[in-house]
Tab-separated table of C-alpha atoms in Angstrom:
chain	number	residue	atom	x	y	z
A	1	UNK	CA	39.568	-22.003	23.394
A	2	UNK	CA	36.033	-21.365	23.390
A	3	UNK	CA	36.549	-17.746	22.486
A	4	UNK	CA	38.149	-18.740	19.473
A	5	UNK	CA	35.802	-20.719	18.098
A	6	UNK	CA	33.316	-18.005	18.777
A	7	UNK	CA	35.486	-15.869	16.731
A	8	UNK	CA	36.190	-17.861	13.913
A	9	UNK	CA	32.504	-18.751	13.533
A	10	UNK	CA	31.263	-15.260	13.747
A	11	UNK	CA	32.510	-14.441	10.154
A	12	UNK	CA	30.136	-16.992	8.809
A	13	UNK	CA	27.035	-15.988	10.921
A	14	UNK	CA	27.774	-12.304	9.470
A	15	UNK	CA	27.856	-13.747	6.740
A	16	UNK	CA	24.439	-15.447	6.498
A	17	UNK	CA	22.984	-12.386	8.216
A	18	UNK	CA	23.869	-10.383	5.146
A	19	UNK	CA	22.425	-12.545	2.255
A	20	UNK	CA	19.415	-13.056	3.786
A	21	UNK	CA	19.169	-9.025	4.256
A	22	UNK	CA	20.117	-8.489	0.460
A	23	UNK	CA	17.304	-10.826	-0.697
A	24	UNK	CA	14.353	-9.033	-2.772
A	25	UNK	CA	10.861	-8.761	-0.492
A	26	UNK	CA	8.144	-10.746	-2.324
A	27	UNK	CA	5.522	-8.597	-3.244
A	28	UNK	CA	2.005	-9.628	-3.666
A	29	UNK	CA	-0.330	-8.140	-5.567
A	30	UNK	CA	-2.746	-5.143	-3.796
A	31	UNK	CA	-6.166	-6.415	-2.948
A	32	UNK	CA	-7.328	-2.948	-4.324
A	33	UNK	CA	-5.673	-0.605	-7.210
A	34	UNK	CA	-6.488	2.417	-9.140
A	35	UNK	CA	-5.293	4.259	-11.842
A	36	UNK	CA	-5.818	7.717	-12.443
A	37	UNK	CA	-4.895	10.989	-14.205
A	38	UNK	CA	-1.820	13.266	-12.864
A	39	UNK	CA	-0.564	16.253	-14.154
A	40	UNK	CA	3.562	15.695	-14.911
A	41	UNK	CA	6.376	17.402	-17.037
A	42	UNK	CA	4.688	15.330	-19.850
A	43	UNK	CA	1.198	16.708	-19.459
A	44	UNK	CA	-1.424	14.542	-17.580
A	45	UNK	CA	-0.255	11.167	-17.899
A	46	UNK	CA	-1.427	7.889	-15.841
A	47	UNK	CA	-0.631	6.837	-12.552
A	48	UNK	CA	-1.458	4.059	-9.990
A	49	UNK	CA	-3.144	5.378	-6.451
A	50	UNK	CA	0.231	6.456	-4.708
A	51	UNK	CA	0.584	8.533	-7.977
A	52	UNK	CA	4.068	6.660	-9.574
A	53	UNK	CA	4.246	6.903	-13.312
A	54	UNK	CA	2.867	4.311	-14.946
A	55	UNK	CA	4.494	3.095	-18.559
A	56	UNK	CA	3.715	0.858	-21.584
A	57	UNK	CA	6.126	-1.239	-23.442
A	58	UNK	CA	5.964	-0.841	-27.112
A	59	UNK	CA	6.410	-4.469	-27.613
A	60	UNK	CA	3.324	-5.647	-26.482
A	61	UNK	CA	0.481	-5.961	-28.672
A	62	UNK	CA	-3.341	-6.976	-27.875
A	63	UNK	CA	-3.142	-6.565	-24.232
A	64	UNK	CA	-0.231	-9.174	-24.188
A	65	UNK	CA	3.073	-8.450	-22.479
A	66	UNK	CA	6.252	-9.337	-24.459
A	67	UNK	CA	8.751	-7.879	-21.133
A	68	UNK	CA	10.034	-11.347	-20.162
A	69	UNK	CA	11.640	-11.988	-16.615
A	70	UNK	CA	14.900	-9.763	-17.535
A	71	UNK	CA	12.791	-7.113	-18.476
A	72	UNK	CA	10.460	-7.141	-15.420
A	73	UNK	CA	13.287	-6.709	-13.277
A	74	UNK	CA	13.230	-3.246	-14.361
A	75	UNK	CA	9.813	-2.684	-15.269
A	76	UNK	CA	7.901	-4.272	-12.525
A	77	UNK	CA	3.976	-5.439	-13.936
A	78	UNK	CA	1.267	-3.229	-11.889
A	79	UNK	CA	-1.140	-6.490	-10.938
A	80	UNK	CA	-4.148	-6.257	-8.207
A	81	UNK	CA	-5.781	-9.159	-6.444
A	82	UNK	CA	-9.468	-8.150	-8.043
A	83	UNK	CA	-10.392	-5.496	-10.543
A	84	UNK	CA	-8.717	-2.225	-10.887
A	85	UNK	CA	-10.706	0.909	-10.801
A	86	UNK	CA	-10.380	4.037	-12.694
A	87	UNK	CA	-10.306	7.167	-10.755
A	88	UNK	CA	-9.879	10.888	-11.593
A	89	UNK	CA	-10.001	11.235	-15.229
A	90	UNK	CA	-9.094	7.610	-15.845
A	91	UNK	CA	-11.415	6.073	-18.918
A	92	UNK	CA	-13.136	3.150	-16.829
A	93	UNK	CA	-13.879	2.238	-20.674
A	94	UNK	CA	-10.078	1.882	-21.072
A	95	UNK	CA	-9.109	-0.458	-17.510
A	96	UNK	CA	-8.801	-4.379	-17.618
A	97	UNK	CA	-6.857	-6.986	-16.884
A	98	UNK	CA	-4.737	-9.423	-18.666
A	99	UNK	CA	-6.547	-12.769	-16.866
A	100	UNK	CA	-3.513	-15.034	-16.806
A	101	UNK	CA	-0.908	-12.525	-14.716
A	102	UNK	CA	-3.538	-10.097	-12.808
A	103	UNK	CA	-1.691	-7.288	-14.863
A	104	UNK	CA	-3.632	-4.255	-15.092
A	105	UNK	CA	-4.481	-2.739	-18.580
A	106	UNK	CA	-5.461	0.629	-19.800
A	107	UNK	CA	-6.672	0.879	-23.514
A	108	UNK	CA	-4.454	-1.844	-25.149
A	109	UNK	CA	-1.341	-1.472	-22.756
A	110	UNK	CA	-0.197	-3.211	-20.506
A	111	UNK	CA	0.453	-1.381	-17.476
A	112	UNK	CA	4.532	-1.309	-15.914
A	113	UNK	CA	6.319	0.821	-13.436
A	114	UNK	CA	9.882	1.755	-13.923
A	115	UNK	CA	12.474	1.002	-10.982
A	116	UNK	CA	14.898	4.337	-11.424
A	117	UNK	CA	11.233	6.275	-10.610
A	118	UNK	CA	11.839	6.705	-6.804
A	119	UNK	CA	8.916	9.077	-5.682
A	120	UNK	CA	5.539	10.040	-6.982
A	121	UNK	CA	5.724	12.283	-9.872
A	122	UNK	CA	9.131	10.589	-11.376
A	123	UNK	CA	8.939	10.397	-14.937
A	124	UNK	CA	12.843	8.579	-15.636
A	125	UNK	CA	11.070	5.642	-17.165
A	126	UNK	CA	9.919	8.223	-20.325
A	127	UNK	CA	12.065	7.298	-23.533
A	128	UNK	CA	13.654	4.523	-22.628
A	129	UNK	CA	15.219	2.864	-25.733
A	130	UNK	CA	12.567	4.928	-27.568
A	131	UNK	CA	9.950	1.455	-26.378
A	132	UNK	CA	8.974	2.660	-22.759
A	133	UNK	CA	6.172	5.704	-22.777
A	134	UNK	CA	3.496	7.377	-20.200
A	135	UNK	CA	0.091	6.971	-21.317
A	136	UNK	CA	-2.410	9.858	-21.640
A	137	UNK	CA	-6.362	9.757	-20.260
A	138	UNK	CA	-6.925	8.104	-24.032
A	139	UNK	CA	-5.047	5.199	-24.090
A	140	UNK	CA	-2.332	6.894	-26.551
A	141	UNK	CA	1.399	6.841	-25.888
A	142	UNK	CA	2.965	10.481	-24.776
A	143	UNK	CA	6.035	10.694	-27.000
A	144	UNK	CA	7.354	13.184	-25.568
A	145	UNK	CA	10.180	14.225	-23.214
């Protein structure tokens, strides 16, 4: 009799053990970023210290972010804990960040990465609905493909 319970209970504990393994990690913000200038299919474009693409969202205007939660889903905010440095051909001129989120800024842009990029050097994020773009060393929007 004891078996059986066993048995009939261990369909539950599986299945307990699996939601908690599908839940989403939190992720904190680094204690230290950079952004910096990589050569890509695009031309040199902007990327965070690992060297994954980073994009901006034509929808945001004056260093504010219009991607609501939906929209971060798929185009996760770069944020640090304290300031974000520019490194290799990054304008240090250009870098800031929006105050209320931690978000990291480069020119007027708001920074995002895009989740179908899966390795350094991805550039899938380019195009998207003709709003999502890399940024070049000047702040400017790389319209190309």
């Amino acid at each position: 009799m004891r078996a059986r319970k066993g048995i009939l209970l261990l369909p539950v504990l599986l299945a307990g053990l699996a939601a908690c393994g599908n839940e989403a990690p939190q992720q904190d913000a680094p204690a230290k970023v950079e952004v910096k200038i990589a050569q890509s299919d695009l031309g040199p474009i902007l990327v965070d210290q690992t060297g994954r693409t980073l994009y901006a969202f034509t929808k945001d205007e004056n260093k504010s972010s219009a991607c609501d939660a939906d929209c971060i889903a798929v185009w996760p905010a770069l944020t640090a804990e304290s300031k974000v440095d520019a490194k290799d051909g990054a304008d240090v001129q250009l870098v800031s960040q929006l105050d209320e989120s931690s978000q990291a800024v480069y020119g007027k842009w708001p920074l995002y990465y895009y989740v179908g990029d899966q390795v350094a050097g991805d550039v899938n994020g380019q195009g998207v609905d003709d709003e999502w773009f890399a940024i070049a060393a000047d702040g400017k929007l790389v319209k190309k493909s």
